[in-house]
Every structure is written in structure tokens, then in C-alpha cells.
Short mmCIF file of C-alpha atoms in Angstrom, two decimals:
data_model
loop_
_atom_site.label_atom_id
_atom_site.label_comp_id
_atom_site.label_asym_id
_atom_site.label_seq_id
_atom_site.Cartn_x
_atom_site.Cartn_y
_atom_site.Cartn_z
CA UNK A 26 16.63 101.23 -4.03
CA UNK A 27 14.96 98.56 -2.15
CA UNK A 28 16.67 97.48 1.40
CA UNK A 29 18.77 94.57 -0.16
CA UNK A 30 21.06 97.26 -2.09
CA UNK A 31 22.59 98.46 0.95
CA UNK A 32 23.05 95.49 3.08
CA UNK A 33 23.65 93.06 0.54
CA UNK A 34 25.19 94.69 -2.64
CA UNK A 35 28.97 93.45 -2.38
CA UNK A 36 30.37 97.27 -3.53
CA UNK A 37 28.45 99.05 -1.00
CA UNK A 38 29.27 96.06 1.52
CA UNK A 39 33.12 97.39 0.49
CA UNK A 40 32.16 101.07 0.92
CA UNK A 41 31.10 100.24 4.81
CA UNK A 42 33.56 98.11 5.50
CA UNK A 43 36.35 100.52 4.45
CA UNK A 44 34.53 103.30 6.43
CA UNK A 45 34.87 100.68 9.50
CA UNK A 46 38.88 101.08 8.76
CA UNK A 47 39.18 97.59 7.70
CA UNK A 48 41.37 96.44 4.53
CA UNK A 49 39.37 95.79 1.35
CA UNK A 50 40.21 93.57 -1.55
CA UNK A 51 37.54 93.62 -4.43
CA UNK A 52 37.68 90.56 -6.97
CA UNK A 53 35.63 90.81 -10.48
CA UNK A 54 34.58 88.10 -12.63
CA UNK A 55 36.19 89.56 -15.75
CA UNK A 56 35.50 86.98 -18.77
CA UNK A 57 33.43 83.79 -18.12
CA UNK A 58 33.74 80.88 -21.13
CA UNK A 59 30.89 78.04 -21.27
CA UNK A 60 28.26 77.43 -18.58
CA UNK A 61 30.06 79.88 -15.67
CA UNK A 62 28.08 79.82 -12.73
CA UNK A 63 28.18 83.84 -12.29
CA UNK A 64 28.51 86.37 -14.54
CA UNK A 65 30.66 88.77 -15.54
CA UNK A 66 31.30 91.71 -13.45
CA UNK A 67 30.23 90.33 -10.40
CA UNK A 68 32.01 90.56 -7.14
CA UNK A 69 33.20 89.07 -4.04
CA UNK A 70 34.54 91.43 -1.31
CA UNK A 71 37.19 90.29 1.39
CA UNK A 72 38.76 92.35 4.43
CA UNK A 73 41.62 91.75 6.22
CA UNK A 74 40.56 88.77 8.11
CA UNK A 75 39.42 86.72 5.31
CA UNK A 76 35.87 87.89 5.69
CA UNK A 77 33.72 88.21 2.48
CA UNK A 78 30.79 88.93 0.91
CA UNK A 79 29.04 88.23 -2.65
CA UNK A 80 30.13 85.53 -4.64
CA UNK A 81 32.45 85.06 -8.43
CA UNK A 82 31.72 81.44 -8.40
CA UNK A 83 28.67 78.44 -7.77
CA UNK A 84 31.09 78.63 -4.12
CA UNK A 85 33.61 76.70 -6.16
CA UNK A 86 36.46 78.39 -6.57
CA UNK A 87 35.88 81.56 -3.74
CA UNK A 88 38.69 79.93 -1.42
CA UNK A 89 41.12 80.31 -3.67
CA UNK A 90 39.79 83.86 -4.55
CA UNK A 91 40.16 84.93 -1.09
CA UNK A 92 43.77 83.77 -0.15
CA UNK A 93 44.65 85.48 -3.18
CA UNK A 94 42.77 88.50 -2.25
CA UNK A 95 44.70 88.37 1.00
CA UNK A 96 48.05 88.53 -0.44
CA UNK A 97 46.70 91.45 -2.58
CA UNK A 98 46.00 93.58 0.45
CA UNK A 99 49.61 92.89 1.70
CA UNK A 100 51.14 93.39 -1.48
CA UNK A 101 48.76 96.03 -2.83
CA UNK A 102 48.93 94.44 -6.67
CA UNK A 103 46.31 93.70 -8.41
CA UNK A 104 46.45 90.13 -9.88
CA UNK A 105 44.23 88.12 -12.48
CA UNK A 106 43.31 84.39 -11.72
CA UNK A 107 42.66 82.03 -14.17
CA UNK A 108 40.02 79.04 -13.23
CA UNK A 109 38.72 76.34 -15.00
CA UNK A 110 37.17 72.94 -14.98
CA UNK A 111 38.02 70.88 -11.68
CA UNK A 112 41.48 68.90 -12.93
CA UNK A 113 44.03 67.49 -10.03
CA UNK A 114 46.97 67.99 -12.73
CA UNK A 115 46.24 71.41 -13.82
CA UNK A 116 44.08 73.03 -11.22
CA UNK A 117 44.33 73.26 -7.44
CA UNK A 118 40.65 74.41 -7.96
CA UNK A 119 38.15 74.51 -10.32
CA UNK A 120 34.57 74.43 -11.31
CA UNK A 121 32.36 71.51 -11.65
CA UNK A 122 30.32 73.33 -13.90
CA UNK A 123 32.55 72.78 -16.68
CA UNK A 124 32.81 76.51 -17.55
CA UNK A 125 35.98 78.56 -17.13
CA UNK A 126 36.06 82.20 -15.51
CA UNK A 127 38.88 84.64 -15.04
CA UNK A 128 38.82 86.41 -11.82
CA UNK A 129 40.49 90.23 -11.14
CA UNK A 130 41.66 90.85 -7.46
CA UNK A 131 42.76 94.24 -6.69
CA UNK A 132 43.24 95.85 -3.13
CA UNK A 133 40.60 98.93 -2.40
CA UNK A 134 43.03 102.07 -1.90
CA UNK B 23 40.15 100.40 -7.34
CA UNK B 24 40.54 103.78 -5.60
CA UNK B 25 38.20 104.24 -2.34
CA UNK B 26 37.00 107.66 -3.96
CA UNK B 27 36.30 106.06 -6.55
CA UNK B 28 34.12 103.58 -5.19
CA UNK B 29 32.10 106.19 -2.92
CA UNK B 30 31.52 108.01 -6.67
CA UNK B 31 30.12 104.96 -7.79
CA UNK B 32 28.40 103.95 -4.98
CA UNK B 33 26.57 107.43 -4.92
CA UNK B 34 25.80 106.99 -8.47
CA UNK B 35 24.23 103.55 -8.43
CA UNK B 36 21.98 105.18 -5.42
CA UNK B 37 20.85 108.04 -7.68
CA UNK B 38 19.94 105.25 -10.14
CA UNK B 39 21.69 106.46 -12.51
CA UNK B 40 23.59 104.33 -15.08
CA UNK B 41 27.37 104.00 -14.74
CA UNK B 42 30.33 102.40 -15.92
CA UNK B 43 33.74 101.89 -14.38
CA UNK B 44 36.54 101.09 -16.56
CA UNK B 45 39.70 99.30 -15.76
CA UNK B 46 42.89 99.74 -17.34
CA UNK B 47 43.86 95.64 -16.87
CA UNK B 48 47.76 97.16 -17.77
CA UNK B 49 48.37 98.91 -14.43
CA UNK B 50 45.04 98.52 -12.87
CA UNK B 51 43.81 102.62 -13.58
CA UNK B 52 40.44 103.16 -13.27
CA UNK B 53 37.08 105.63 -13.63
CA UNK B 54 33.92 106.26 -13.60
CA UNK B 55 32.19 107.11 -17.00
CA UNK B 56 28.21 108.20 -16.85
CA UNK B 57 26.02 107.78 -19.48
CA UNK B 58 26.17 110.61 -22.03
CA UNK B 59 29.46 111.14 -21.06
CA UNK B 60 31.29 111.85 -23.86
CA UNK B 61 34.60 109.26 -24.69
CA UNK B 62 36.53 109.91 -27.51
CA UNK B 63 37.68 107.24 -29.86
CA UNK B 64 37.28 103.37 -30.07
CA UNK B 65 36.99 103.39 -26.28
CA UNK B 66 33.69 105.48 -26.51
CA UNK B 67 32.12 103.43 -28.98
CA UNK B 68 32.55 99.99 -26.73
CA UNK B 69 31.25 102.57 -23.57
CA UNK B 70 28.67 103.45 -25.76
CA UNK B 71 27.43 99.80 -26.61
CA UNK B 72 27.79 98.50 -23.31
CA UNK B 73 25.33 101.21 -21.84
CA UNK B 74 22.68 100.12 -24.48
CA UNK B 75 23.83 96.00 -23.83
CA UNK B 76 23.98 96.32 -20.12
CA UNK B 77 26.60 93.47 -20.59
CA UNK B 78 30.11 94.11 -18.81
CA UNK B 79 33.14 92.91 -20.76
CA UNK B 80 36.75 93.42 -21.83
CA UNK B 81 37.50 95.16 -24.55
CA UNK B 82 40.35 96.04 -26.46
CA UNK B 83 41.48 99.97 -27.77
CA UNK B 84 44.16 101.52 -29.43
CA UNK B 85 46.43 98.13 -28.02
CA UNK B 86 45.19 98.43 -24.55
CA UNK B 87 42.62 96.17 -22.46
CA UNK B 88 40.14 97.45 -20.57
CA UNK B 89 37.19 95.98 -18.46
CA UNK B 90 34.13 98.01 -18.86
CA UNK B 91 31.73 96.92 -15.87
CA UNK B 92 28.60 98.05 -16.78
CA UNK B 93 25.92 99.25 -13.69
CA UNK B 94 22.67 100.07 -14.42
CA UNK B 95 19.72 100.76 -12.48
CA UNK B 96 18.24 97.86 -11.08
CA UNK B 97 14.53 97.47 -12.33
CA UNK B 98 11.72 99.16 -10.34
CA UNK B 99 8.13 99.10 -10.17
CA UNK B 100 5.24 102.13 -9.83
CA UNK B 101 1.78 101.07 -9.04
CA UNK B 102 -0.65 103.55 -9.66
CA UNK B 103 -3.95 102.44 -7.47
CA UNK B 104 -3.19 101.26 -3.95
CA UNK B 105 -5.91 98.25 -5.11
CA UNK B 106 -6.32 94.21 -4.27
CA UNK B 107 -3.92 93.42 -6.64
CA UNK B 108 -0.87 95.81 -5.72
CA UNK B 109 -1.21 94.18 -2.20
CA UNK B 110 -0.77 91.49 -4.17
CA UNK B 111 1.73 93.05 -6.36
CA UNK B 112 3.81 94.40 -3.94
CA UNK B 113 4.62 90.50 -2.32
CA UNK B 114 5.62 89.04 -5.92
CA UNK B 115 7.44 92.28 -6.64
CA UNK B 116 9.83 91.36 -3.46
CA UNK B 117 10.37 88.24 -4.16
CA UNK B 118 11.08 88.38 -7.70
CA UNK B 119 13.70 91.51 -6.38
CA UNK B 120 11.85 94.13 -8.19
CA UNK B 121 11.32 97.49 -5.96
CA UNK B 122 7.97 99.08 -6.06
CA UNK B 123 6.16 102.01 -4.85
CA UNK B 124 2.15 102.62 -5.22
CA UNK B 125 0.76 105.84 -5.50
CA UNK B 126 -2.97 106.73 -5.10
CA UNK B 127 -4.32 109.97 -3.98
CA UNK B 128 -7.72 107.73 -2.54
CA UNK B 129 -6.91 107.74 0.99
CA UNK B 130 -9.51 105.66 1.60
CA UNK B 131 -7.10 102.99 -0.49
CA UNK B 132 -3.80 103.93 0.62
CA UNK B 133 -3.45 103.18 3.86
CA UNK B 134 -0.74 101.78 5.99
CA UNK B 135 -2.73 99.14 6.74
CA UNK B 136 -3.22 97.35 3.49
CA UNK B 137 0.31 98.11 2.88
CA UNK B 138 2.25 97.09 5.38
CA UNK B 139 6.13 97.85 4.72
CA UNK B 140 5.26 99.20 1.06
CA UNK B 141 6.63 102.40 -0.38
CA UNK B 142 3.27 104.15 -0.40
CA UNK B 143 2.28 107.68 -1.38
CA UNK B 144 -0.92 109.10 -1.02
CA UNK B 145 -1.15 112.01 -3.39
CA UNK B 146 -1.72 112.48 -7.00
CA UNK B 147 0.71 110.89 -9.65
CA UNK B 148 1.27 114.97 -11.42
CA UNK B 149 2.49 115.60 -8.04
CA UNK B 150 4.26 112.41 -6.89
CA UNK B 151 6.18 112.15 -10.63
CA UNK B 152 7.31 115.52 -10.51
CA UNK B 153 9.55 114.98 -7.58
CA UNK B 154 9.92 110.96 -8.55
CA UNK B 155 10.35 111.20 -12.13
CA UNK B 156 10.10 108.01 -14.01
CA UNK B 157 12.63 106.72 -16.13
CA UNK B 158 13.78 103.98 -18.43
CA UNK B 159 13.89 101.02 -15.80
CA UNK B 160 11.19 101.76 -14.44
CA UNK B 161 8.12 99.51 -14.96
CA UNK B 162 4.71 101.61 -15.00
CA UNK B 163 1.31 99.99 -13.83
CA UNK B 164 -1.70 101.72 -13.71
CA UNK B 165 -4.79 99.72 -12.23
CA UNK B 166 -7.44 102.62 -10.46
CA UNK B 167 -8.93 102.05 -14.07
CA UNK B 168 -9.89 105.76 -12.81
CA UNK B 169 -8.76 108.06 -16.36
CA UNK B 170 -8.33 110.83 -13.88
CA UNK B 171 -5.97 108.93 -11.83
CA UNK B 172 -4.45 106.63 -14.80
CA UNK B 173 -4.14 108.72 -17.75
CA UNK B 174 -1.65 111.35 -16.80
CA UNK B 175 1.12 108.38 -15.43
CA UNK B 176 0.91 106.52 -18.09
CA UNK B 177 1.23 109.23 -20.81
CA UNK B 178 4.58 110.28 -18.74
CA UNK B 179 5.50 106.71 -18.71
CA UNK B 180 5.28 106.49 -22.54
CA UNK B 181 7.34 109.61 -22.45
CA UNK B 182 9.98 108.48 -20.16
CA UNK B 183 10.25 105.21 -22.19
CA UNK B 184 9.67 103.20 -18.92
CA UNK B 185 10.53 99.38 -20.31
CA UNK B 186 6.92 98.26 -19.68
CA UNK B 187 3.69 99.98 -19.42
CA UNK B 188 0.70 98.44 -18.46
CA UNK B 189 -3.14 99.82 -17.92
CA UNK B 190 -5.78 97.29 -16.32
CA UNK B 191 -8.83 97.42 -17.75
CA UNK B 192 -11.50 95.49 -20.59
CA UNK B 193 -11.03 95.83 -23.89
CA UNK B 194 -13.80 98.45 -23.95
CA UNK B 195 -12.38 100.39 -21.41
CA UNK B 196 -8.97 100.65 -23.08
CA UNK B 197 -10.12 101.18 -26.48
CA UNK B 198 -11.76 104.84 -24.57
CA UNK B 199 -8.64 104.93 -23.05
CA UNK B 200 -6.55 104.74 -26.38
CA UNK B 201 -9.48 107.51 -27.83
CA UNK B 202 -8.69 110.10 -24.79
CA UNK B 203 -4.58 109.96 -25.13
CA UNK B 204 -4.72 110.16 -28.83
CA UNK B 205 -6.88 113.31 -28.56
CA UNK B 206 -4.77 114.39 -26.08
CA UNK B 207 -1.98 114.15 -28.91
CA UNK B 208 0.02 110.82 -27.64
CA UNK B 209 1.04 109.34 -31.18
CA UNK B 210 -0.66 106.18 -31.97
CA UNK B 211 2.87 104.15 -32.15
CA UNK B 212 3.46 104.90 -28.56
CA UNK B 213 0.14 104.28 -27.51
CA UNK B 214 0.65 100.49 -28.54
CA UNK B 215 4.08 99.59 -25.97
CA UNK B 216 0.91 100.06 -23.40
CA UNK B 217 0.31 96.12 -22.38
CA UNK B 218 -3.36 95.99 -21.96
CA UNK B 219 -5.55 93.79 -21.48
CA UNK B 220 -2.41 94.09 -18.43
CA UNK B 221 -0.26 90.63 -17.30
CA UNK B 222 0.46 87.89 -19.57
CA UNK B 223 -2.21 85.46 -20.25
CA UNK B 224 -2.42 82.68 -18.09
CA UNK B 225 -6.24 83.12 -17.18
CA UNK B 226 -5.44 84.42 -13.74
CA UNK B 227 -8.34 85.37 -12.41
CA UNK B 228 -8.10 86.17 -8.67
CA UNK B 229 -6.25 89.11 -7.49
CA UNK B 230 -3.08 87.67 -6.63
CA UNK B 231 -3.13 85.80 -9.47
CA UNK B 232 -3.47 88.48 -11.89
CA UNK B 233 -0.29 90.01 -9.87
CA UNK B 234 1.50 86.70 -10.94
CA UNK B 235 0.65 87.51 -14.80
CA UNK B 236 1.37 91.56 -14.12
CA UNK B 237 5.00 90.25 -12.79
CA UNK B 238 5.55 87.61 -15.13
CA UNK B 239 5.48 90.34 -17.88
CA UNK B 240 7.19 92.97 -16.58
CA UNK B 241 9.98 90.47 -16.28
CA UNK B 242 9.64 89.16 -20.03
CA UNK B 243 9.81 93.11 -20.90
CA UNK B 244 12.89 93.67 -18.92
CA UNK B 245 14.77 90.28 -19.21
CA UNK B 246 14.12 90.29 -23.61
CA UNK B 247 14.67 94.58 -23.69
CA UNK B 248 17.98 93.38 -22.58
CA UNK B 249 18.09 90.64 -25.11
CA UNK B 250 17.21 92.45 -27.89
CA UNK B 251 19.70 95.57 -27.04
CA UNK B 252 22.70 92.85 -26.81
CA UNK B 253 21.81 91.77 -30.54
CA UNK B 254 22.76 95.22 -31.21
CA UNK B 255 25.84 95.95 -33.65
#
């Protein structure tokens, strides 16, 4: 494995950061429809303070994912989200792209 | 997901070996399933395809969803022959996010010098690939155009069915080269996966630029492999 795995990979980003004692949340594109920007199963990682790492979007939609994702850690429920194309009647957020992606956010532990 | 289970498959995915963790979307129950592990029922069979796709997915079984999040290893590179072009090599390889090691037992080649922050061995491949086996996503590349050096990787590679094996070389060297495996008993089928004359052919023809063509098909191997294994049934 080359040095990016470690430091960059967002699961192994999770393993440290848990090891550090901070709370994890782990979201995972789960289904992607049209021109997504990311496939599926990748994965943006949030702790505690809102920090994260990797990506489940173009950077579109990852705001939403991590206020979820921070409600998750209190609640300790997994939730699915449900995102599609950028729509002031139907979507807080969305993605410009077009595409639509479902997003899974579960607490780590 | 359970922090046990995420050190498992963490430790796994260092190991390079291929993994895939299931979700249970109805309660959120998860685990780790390795390939040629066996999983009975309709369950196993969509495990089973998504190892050969490599494409992560939900899928449904016996009335209950599951996401199957498929993690294989990521692609690597061996270069046998610290030469010109696996300096070369060894640049595009990082770039492109490809690992790579080069092995030659020349030590007159492999120095720490001319390889500056590579993964460099300088011993014979029999020796190296015993405690490095190869694999299947690996990407073999022998260039001493030495048969002493060359012939013995690149047999195991066609062994190990690494996704791309290539020999440098002319045509008149690799038609000997193809003459010496087959008497060594390689069968003539796998003789042809080896790519030679090596890189595709966009008449590169310095040393860096024949590492552009060397690159450029390793990731046309990998990138249609893939292709071709999601067209599967």
C-alpha cells in the first residue's frame, strides 16, 4: 500500500480517529442514479466536531451529510438521506450535476 | 458499523486482500465476508458477483436489503529491471496512483540513488516473489530484457493471473522469449496475455515516454478487466 492509503483513505482516517477517542460517524454513498459525481460505496468520515474527511458528493451536498452525521453520533441511529437535483421546493440541497445519490450515515460503535 | 469491525477490515484491505462488508439496511447489522468465503443462498451468489464486478451495490435476499461494499486491492505495479524507464516509471506510476516496487538483483542498477523514494529491492525476483508473492492486481513488467532476470517473473506472473503482463523487448527478442517459456512448458494461450512489443503504441520513443505508453496500458488492462467482469451474468 502506497503512503496515500493510510493518511488519506477515509476508513482508515475513521480507524485513527476513533483510536484518538473521538466520535465517528461514517456516511456511504449507497445507490447513485444518472451522472452522480461519486460513486457508490464511497465515504465521508465526520467526528464529533464536525470534522471530516473523503467526500459522497462533487462538495455539493457534504453539509448536509455532516449535520446529519452529527445528530447520528448523538442519537446513535443510522439514517439514509435522499439527494437529488438542486430544487428550492423539494430540496434544501442538491446536486448540480443533475444525478441523484442516496447517502447512509451510521455512528462508528 | 462496529469499531471491531472496521479494524477487521482495515487489516484486511492492508493485507491486500479482497473484502466485502455487508450491511443489513433493516437494523444497520453488519460483516465482513472474504473472498472464498463461503455464503449460503441468494446472498452468496450477489457476494459472489460483486467480488468478480468489483462494483458495490444493494441488493435484495430472501425480502431483506443489503449493501454489499465491495474492497478490493488497489492496483499495484512490479518492475523487474531497476532501468531508465522504471525511473521513469516509477513518477507516472505515482501520479496515476498506482504503487510500484522494482526489483533487480544488478546492484550496479539498483541503487538509492536513481531511485529516490522508490520501493526498491536488490535481489533476485525467485527470491523477492517468494516472500512478495504476486497476485491478481498486480501489474507485472519486466524490462532487464536479461532471460535470466525476466523469465522466471513473468512465468509466475502468468501463473498468478496478474491483470497485465508486459516484457520489453523487439520482436526478435520476444519471439526467443516465447521459444524458452514454451519449452519450459508455459501453455501457448498464456503465453499470449504477455503485452509485448510492451506499452501501447503511441511511438514513444524516449525513456519516459515509453513509461507513458507502459502506464497507459496497464491502466486500459485494469480499467476494461473491470469492464468486462461487470458484463458478467
Amino acid at each position: 500500500m502506497g503512503d496515500g492509503f493510510e493518511t488519506l483513505d477515509p476508513l482508515m482516517v475513521a480507524e485513527r480517529w476513533m483510536d484518538e477517542g473521538r466520535d465517528v460517524a461514517i456516511a456511504t454513498v449507497m445507490e447513485t442514479w444518472g451522472s452522480a459525481p461519486r460513486p457508490t460505496g464511497s465515504h465521508l468520515v465526520i467526528d464529533g466536531e464536525g470534522n471530516f474527511h473523503g467526500s459522497v458528493s462533487g462538495g455539493c451536498v457534504e453539509g448536509a451529510v455532516i449535520t446529519e452525521a452529527l445528530d447520528a453520533i448523538v442519537s446513535g441511529e443510522p439514517k439514509m438521506l435522499e439527494f437529488g437535483v438542486a430544487d428550492e421546493t423539494a430540496w434544501r440541497v442538491g446536486l448540480s450535476c443533475g444525478g441523484r445519490i442516496r447517502v447512509y450515515v451510521e455512528p462508528l460503535g | 458499523m462496529d469499531p471491531i469491525l472496521l479494524r477487521r477490515l482495515n487489516a484486511e484491505r492492508r493485507a491486500r486482500r479482497a473484502v466485502i462488508h455487508v450491511t443489513e439496511l433493516e437494523g444497520g447489522r453488519d460483516r465482513i465476508v472474504r473472498e472464498g468465503d463461503t455464503v449460503a443462498g441468494p446472498l452468496g451468489s450477489a457476494i459472489d458477483a460483486a467480488f468478480l464486478s468489483g462494483k458495490s451495490g444493494l441488493v435484495e435476499a430472501e425480502g431483506r436489503h443489503f449493501f454489499l461494499n465491495v474492497h478490493l486491492p488497489p492496483a499495484r505495479i512490479v518492475v523487474i529491471g531497476a532501468v531508465h524507464i522504471s525511473q521513469a516509471l516509477a513518477v507516472v506510476a505515482k501520479v496515476s496512483g498506482y504503487d510500484l516496487s522494482v526489483i533487480d538483483p544488478r546492484t550496479a542498477f539498483a541503487t538509492e540513488e536513481r531511485f529516490a523514494g522508490v520501493d526498491l529491492v536488490a535481489d533476485w525476483p525467485e527470491d523477492v516473489l517468494k516472500v512478495r508473492p504476486l497476485d491478481r492486481y498486480t501489474a507485472l513488467v519486466a524490462v532487464t530484457h536479461d532471460p535470466k532476470i525476466d523469465d522466471f517473473p513473468l512465468r509466475q506472473a502468468l501463473e498468478s493471473g496478474c491483470f497485465y503482463v508486459g516484457a520489453l523487448g523487439s520482436r526478435k527478442t520476444h519471439a526467443r522469449r516465447m521459444e524458452r517459456l514454451l519449452a519450459a512448458g508455459v501453455p501457448q494461450a498464456m503465453l499470449e496475455r504477455i503485452s509485448a512489443p510492451i506499452g501501447l503504441d503511441i511511438g514513444a520513443a524516449s525513456p519516459a515516454e515509453i513509461a507513458v505508453a507502459i502506464m497507459a496500458e496497464i491502466i486500459q488492462a485494469f480499467r476494461r478487466r473491470n469492464l468486462r467482469a461487470e458484463e458478467r451474468p
